[in-house]
Coordinates of C-alpha atoms in Angstrom, one line a residue:
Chain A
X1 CA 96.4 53.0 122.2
X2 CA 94.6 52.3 125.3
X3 CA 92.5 54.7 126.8
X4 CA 93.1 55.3 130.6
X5 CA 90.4 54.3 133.1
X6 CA 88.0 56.9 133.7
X7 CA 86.0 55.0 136.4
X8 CA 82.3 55.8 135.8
X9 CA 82.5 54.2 132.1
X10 CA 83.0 50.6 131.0
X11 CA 86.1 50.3 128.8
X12 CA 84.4 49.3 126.0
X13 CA 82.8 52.1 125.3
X14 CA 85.6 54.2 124.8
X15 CA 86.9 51.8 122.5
X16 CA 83.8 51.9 120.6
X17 CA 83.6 55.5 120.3
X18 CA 87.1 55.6 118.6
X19 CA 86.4 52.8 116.3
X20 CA 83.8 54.3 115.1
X21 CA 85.4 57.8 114.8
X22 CA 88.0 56.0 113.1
X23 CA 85.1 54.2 110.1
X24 CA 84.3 57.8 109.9
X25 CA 87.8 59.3 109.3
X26 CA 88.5 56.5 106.9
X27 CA 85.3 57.5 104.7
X28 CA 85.5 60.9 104.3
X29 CA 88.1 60.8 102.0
X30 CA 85.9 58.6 99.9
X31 CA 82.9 60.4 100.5
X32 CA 84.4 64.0 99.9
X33 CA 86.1 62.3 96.0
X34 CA 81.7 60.8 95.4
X35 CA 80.7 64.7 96.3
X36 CA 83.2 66.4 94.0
X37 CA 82.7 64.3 91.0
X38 CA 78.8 63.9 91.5
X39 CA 79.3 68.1 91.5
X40 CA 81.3 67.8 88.4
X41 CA 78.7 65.1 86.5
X42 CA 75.9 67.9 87.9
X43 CA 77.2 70.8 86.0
X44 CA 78.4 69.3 83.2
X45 CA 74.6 68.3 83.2
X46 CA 73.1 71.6 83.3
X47 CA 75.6 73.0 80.6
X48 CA 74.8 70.5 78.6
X49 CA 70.8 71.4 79.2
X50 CA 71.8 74.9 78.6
X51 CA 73.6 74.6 75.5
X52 CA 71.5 71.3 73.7
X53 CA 73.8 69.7 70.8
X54 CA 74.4 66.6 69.1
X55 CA 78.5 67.8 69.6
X56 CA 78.1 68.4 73.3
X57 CA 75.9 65.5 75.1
X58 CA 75.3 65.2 78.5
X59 CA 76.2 62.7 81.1
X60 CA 73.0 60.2 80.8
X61 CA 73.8 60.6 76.9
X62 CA 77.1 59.1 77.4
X63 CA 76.0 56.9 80.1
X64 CA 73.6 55.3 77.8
X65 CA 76.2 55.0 75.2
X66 CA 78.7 53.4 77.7
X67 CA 76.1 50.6 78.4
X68 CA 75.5 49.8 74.9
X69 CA 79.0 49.4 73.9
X70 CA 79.5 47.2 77.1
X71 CA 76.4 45.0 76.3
X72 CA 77.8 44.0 72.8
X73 CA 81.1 43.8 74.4
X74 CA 83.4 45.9 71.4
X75 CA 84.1 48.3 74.8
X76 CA 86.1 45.5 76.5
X77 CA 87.6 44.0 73.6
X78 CA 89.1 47.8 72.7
X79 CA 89.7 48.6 76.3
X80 CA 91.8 45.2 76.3
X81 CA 93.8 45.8 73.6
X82 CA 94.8 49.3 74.7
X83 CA 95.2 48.3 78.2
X84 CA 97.8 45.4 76.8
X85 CA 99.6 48.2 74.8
X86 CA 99.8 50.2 78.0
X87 CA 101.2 47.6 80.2
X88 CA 103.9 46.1 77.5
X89 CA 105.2 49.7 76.8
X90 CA 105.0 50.5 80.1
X91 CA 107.5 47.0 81.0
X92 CA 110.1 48.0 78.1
X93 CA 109.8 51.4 78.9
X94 CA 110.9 50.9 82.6
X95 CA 113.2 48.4 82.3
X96 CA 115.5 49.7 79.7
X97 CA 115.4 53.4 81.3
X98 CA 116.1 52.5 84.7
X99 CA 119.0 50.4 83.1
X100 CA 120.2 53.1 81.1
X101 CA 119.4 55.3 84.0
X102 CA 121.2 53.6 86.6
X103 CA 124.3 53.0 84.2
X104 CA 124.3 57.1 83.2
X105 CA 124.1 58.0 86.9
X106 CA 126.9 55.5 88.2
X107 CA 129.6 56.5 85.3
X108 CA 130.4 60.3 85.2
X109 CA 131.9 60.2 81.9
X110 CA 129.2 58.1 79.8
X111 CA 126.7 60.2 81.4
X112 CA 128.5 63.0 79.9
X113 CA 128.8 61.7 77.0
X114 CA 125.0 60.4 76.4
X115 CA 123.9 63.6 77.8
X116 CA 122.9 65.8 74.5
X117 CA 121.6 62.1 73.0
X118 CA 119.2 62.1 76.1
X119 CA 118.2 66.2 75.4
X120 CA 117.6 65.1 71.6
X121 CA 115.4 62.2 72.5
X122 CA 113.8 64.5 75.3
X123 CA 112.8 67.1 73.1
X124 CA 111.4 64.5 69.7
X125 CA 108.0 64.8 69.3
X126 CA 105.8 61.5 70.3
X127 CA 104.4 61.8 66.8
X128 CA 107.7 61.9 65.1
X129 CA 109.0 58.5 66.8
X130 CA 104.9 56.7 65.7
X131 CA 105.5 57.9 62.2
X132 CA 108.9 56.8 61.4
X133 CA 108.7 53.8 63.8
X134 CA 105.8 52.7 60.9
X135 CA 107.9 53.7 58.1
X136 CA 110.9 51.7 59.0
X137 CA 109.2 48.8 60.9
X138 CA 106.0 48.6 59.0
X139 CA 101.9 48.6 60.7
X140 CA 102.3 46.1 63.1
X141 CA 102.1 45.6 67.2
X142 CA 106.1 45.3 67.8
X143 CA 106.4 48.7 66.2
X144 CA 103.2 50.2 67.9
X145 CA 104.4 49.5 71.0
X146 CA 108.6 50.2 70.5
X147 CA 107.3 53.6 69.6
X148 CA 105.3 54.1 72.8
X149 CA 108.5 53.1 75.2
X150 CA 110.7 55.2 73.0
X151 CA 108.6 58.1 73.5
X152 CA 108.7 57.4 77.2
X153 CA 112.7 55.5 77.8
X154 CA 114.3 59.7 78.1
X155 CA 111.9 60.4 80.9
X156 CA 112.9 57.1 82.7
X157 CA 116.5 57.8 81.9
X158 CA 116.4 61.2 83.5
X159 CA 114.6 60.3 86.8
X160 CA 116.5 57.1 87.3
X161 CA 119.5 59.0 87.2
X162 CA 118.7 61.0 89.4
X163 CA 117.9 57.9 91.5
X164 CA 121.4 56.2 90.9
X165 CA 123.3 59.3 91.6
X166 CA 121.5 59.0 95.4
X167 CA 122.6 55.8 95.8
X168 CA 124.3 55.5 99.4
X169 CA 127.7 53.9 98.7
X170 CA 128.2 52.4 102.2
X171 CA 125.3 50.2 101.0
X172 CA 127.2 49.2 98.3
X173 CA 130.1 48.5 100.5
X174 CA 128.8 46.7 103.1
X175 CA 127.3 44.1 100.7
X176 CA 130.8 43.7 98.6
X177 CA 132.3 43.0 102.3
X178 CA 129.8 40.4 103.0
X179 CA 129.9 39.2 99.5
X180 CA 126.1 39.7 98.4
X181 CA 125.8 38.1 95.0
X182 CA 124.7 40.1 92.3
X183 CA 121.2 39.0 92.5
X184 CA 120.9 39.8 96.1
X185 CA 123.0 42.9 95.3
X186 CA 119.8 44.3 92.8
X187 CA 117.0 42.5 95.2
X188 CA 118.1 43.5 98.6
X189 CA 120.4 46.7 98.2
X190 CA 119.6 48.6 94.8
X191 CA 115.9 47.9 94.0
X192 CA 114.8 49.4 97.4
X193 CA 117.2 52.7 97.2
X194 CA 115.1 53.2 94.1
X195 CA 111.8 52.9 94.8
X196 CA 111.2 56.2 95.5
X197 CA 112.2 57.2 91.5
X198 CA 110.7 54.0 90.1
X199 CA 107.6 55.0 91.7
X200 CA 108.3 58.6 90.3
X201 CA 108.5 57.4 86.7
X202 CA 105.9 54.8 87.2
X203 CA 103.4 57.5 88.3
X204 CA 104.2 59.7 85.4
X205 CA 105.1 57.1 83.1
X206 CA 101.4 55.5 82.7
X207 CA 99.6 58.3 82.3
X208 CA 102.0 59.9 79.4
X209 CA 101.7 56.3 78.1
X210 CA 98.3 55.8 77.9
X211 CA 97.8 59.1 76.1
X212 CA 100.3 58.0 73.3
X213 CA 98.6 55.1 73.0
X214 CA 95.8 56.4 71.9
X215 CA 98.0 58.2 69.0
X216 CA 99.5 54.8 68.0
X217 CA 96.4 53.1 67.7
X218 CA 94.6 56.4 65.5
X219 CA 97.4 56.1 63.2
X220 CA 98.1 52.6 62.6
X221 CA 95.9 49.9 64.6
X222 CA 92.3 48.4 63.8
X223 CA 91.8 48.2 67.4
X224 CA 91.9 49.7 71.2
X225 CA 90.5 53.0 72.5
X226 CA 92.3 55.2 70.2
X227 CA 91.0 53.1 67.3
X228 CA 87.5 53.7 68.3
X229 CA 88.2 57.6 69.2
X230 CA 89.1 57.9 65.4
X231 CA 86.1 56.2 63.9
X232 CA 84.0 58.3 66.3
X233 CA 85.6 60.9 65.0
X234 CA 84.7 60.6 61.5
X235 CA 81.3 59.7 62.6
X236 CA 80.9 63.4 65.0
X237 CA 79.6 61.2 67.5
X238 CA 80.8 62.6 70.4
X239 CA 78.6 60.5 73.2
X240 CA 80.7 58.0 71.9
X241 CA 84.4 59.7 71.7
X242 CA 83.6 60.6 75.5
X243 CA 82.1 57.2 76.6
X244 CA 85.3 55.6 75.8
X245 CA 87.7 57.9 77.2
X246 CA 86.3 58.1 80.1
X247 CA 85.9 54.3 80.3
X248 CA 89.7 54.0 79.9
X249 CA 90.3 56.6 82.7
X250 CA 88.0 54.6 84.9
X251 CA 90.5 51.7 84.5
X252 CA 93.1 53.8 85.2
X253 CA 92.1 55.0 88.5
X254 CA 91.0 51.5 89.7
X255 CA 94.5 50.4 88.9
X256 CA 95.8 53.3 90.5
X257 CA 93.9 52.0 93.9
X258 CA 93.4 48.5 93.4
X259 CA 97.9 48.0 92.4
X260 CA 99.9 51.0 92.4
X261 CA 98.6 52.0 95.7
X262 CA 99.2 48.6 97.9
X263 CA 102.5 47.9 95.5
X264 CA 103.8 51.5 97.3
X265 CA 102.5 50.4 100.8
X266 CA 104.1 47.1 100.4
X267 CA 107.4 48.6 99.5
X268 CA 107.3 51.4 102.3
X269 CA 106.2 49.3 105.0
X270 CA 110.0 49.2 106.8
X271 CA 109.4 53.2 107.1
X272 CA 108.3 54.4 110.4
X273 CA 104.7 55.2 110.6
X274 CA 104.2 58.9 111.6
X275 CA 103.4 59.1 115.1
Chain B
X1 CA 142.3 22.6 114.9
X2 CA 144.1 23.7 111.6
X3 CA 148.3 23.2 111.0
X4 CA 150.2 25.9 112.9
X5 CA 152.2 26.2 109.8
X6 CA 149.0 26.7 107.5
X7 CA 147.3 29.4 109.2
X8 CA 148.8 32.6 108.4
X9 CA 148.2 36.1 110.8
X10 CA 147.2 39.1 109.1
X11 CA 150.1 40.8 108.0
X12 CA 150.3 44.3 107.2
X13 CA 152.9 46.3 105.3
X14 CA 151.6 49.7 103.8
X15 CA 154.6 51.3 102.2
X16 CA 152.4 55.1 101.4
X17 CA 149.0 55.8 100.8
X18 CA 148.2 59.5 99.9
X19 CA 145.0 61.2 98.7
X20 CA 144.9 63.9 96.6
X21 CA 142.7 66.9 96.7
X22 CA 141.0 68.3 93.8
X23 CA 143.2 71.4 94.2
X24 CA 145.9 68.9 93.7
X25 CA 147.4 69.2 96.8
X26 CA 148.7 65.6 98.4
X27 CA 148.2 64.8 101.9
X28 CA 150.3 61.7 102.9
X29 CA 147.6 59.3 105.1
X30 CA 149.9 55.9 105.8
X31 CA 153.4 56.1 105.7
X32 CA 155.7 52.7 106.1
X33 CA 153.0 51.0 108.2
X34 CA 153.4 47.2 109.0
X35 CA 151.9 45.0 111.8
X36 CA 150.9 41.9 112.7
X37 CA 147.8 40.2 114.3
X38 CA 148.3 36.8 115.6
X39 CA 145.7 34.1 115.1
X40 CA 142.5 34.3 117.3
X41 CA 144.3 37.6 119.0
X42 CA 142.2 41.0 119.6
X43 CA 144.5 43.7 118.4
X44 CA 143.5 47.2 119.0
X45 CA 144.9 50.2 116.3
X46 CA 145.3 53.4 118.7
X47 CA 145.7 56.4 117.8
X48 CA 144.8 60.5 117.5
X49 CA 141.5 61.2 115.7
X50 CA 142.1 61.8 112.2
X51 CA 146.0 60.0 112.0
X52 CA 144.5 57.3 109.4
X53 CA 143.4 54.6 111.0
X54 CA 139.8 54.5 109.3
X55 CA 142.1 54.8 106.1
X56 CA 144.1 51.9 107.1
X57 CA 140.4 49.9 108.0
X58 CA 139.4 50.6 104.3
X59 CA 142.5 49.0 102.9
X60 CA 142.4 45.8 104.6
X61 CA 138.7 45.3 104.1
X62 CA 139.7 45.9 100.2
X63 CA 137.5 49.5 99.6
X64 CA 140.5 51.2 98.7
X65 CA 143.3 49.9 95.9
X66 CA 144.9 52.8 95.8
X67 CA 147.9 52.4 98.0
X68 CA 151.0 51.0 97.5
X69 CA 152.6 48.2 99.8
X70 CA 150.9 44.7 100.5
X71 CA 148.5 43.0 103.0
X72 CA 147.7 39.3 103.9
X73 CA 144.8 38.2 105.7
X74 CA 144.2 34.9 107.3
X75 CA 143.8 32.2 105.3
X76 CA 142.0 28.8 105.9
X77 CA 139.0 28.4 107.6
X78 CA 136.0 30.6 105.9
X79 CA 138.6 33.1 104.4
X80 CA 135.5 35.9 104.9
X81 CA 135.9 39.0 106.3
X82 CA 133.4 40.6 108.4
X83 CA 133.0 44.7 109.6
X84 CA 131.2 46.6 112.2
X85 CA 131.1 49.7 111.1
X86 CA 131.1 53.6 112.6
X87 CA 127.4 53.5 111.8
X88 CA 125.5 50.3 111.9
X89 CA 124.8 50.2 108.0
X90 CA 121.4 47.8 108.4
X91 CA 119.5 47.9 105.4
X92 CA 116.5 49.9 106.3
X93 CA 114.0 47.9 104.2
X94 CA 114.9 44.6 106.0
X95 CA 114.3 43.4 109.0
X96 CA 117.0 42.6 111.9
X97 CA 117.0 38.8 111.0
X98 CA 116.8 39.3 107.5
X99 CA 120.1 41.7 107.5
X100 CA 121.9 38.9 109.3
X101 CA 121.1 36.3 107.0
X102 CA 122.1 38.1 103.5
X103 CA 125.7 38.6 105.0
X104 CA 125.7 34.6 104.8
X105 CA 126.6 32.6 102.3
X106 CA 124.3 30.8 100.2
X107 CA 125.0 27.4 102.4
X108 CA 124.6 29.1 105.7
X109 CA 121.2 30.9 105.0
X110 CA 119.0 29.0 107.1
X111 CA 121.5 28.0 110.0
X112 CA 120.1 28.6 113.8
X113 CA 120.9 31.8 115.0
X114 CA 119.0 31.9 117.9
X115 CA 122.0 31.2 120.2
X116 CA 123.3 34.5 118.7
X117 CA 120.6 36.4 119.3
X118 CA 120.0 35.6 123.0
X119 CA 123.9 36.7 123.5
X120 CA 123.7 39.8 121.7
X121 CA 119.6 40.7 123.6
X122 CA 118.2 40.5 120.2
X123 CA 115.8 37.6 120.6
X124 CA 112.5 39.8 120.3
X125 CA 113.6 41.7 118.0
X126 CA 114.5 39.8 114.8
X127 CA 111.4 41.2 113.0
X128 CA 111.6 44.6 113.6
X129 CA 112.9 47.4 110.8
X130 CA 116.5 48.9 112.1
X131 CA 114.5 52.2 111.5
X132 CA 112.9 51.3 114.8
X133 CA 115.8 50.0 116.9
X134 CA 117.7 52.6 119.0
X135 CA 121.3 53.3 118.0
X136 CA 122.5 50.9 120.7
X137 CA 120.4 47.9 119.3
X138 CA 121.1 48.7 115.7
X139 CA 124.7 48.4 116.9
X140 CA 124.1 45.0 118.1
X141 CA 122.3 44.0 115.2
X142 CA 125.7 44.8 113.2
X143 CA 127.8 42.9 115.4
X144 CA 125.2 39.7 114.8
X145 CA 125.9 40.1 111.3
X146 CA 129.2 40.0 111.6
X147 CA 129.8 36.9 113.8
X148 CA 127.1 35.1 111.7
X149 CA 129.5 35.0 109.0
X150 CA 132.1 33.3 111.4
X151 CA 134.7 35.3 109.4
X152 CA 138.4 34.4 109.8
X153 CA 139.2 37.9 110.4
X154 CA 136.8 40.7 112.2
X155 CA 137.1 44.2 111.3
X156 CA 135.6 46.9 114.1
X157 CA 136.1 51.0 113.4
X158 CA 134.9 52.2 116.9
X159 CA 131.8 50.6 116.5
X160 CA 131.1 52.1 120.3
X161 CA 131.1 56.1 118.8
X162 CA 129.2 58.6 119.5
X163 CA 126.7 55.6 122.2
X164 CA 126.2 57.2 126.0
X165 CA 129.3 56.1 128.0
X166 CA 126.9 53.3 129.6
X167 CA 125.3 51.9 126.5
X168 CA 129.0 51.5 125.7
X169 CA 129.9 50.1 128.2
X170 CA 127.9 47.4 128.2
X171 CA 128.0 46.7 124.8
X172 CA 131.7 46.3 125.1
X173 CA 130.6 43.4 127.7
X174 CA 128.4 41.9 125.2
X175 CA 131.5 42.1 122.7
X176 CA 133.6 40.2 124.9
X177 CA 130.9 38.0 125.8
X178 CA 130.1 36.8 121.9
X179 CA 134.0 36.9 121.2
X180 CA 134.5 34.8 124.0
X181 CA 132.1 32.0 122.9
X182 CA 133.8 31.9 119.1
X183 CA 137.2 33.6 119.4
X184 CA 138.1 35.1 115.7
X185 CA 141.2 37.0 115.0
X186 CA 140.2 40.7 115.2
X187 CA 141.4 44.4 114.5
X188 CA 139.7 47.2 116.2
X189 CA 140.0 51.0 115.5
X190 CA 139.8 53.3 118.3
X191 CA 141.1 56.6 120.2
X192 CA 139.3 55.3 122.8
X193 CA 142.5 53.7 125.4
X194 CA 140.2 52.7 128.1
X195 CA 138.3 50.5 125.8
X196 CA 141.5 49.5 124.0
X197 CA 143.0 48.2 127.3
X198 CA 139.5 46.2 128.4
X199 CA 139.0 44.9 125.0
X200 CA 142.2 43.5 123.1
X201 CA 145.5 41.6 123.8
X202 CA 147.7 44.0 121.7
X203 CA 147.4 47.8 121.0
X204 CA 149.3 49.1 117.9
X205 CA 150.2 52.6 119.0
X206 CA 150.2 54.7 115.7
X207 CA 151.7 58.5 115.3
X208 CA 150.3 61.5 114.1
X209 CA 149.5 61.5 110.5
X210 CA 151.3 60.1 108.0
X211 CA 150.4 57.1 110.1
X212 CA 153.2 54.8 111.3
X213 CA 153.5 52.0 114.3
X214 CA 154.9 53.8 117.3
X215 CA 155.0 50.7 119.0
X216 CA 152.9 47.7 120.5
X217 CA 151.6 47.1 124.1
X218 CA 150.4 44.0 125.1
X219 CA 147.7 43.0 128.0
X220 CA 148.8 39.6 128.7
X221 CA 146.2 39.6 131.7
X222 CA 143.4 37.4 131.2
X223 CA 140.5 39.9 130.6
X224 CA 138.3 39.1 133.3
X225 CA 141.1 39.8 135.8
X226 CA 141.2 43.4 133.9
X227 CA 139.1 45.3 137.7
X228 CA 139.3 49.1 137.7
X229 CA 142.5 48.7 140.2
X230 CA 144.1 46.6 137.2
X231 CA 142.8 48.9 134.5
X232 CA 144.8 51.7 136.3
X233 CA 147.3 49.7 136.8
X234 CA 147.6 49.1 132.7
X235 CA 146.8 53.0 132.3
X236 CA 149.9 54.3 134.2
X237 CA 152.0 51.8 132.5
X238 CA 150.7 52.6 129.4
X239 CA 151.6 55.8 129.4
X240 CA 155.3 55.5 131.3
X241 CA 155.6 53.6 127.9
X242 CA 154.2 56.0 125.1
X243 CA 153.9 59.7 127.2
X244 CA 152.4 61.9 125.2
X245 CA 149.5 59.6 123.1
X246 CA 146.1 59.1 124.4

């Protein structure tokens, strides 16, 4: 962009001028999400002013709380080991629904036949799948975490699908003209015509995830966030219950920013920019 | 280079290909087609839109088994096909260099291609997404890709469509130009007789649907003899020989 010479002004100041416009464009976003929850932390504030109880405290409350937990370190040791659970549910989750996904969508007949299974699967409750997983497969982290991806493999399955049956077949026939390998094949040619659903299922897949973590963990872990929302529990202390969910959700969002976000940018990049 | 004996044309000899609607209702596509490319010729298949010829290009370059008859393609040398397409078909989410070096083999990945580029006009453009190539450059990009692969036998359906008469025109040039420098045996598709007669030493005339050979014409002239007087020249012979097509 260059401006055009206007004759009574050096050219550096217009270039100044829309730098700077362009610091400010870039924060407002920030600055309008700061405003909006500082407006949220505000009147939960005065409610919790309003309405004074040991089962509804207020922000410096849980604040306070949040700090302690912190300082003697039991918040990032549970934090870890529910963040862990997350992320090794969320990798079997993905990787055997976009197979089964991508298989379903390709094959008109198997997807016709696998079709009710998928409905059934669809429609189990999470709680079901945690219980029986711990029947059959006893208390331990294998069967914690199998429970979580099962929960969340239909929901891959179905948007994957979707994804394969979009696949553009002169792709696929260029690259068996020029003899792609199959490596190349999944790298160059499939992986990118799917982005758009793996990012789908990705996006809804971690939060659904996280939230049946916590119900793994209450029923049959000693630790993570879930772990510590059950002993809370027991204990009414709701400063507590609070301090830790909103702890994990912080992580969330920051990986939300800090990976998801440049992982999409990265893998758009080749799209033209809008004008 | 090779044994005259050991380097077999592509051969052609489609006996019926029909496709069948899902009312069930057959229409016969090919019917008793056979030709024959020589080595290192430019053959041209001619014929009315819609008469098969795209159908024929699909069989050769082995996306559709379901005909019956036979074909042979070149053997020795690479034995690797290559196509230029209707539409470019660059993967979007590569750049213009990367596209041309996945259609390599393995042992060819990092060879110079500069040379290549240069011909084709491509030089500054090897980083940039197809997405922001005009239609005329992404065309160019697809013909890099295929003589990168120095294939034995080079597939073209009318890789010039639906490009402003001049941007074809001189892409045809630039054609010529690359073919030229590494000669490959090729088959081109095209209604296009004009082009036909600039580009290639042979046209296979086919008929109207079910596709057959009507007959062959061949432009023994030395192309850069082929001057609007001589292109005429070929245009009114052409059609004293087939009246009626084109």
């Amino acid at each position: 962009m260059t401006a055009p010479d206007t004759g009574d002004r050096p050219p550096g100041a217009a270039a100044d001028i829309s730098s700077q416009s362009g610091v400010a464009a870039a924060l407002t976003p920030v600055l309008t999400v700061a405003v909006s929850l500082l407006g949220l932390c505000l009147l939960w504030g005065l409610a919790a002013n309003a309405w004074p109880s040991r089962a509804f405290p207020g922000p410096g409350r849980v604040w306070q709380v949040l700090l302690a937990e912190a300082a003697n370190g039991d918040l990032f040791y549970h934090l870890g080991a529910t963040l862990g659970r997350v992320a090794a549910a969320y990798v079997v989750a993905m990787v055997i629904g976009s197979v089964i996904g991508v298989l379903l969508g390709s094959h008109r007949s198997a997807d016709r036949f696998f079709s009710p299974w998928l409905v059934l699967f669809l429609n189990i409750p999470a709680l079901v799948v945690i219980v029986l997983a711990y029947i059959w497969f006893g208390l331990n982290e294998a069967a914690a975490i199998g429970a979580v991806a099962v929960n969340k493999i239909p929901n891959v399955v179905v948007t994957m699908r979707e994804g394969a049956r979009a696949l553009d077949p002169n792709y696929a026939e260029m690259a068996a003209i020029y003899r792609f390998g199959l490596l190349d094949r999944i790298r160059h040619v499939l992986l990118p015509q799917l982005q758009p659903y793996l990012a789908a299922a990705s996006r809804s897949g971690i939060a659904l995830i996280w939230k049946i973590v916590l119900v793994v963990e209450l029923l049959g872990r000693s630790n993570g966030v879930g772990f510590q929302i059950y002993l809370y529990f027991q204990l009414f202390d709701v400063a507590a219950i609070l301090a830790y969910t909103l702890a994990f959700v912080a992580v969330m969002l920051v990986i939300e920013l800090l990976l998801v976000q440049p992982i999409e940018r990265h893998a758009t990049r080749w799209r033209r920019r809008p004008a | 280079m090779q044994p005259v004996g050991a380097v077999v044309p592509l051969r052609v000899d489609i006996a019926e290909k029909t496709f069948r609607s899902a009312q069930g209702v057959s229409i016969a596509a090919l019917q008793d087609l056979s030709f024959e490319v020589r080595q290192g010729e430019f053959a041209c298949l001619l014929g009315p839109s819609g008469c098969g010829k795209t159908t024929t290009l699909r069989i050769l370059l082995g996306l559709d088994k379901d005909f019956s008859g036979s074909f042979q393609l070149p053997e020795g040398g690479s034995n690797r096909i290559a196509a230029v397409f209707q539409e470019p078909i660059l993967l979007p989410w590569r750049t213009v260099e990367q596209n041309v070096r996945l259609a390599l083999p393995k042992s060819l990945r990092a060879k110079n291609l500069d040379g290549l580029f240069d011909t084709l006009g491509l030089a500054g453009m090897r980083s940039l997404y197809p997405a922001e190539l005009s239609l005329g450059l992404a065309r160019r990009a697809a013909l890099a890709r295929a003589f990168a692969t120095e294939p034995a036998v080079l597939f073209l359906d009318e890789p010039f469509a639906s490009l402003d008469e001049r941007t074809a025109e001189r892409l045809r040039h630039l054609l010529l130009t690359v073919w030229s420098a590494r000669p490959t045996t090729a088959l081109m598709v095209t209604h296009n007789l004009r082009e036909a007669l600039m580009l290639s030493d042979r046209i296979i005339v086919l008929a109207q649907r079910p596709a057959h050979v009507l007959g062959m014409f061949d432009v023994r002239l030395p192309r850069q003899y082929r001057n609007p007087q001589v292109m005429s020249d070929l245009l009114r012979s052409f059609h004293q020989k087939f009246p009626g097509v084109a």
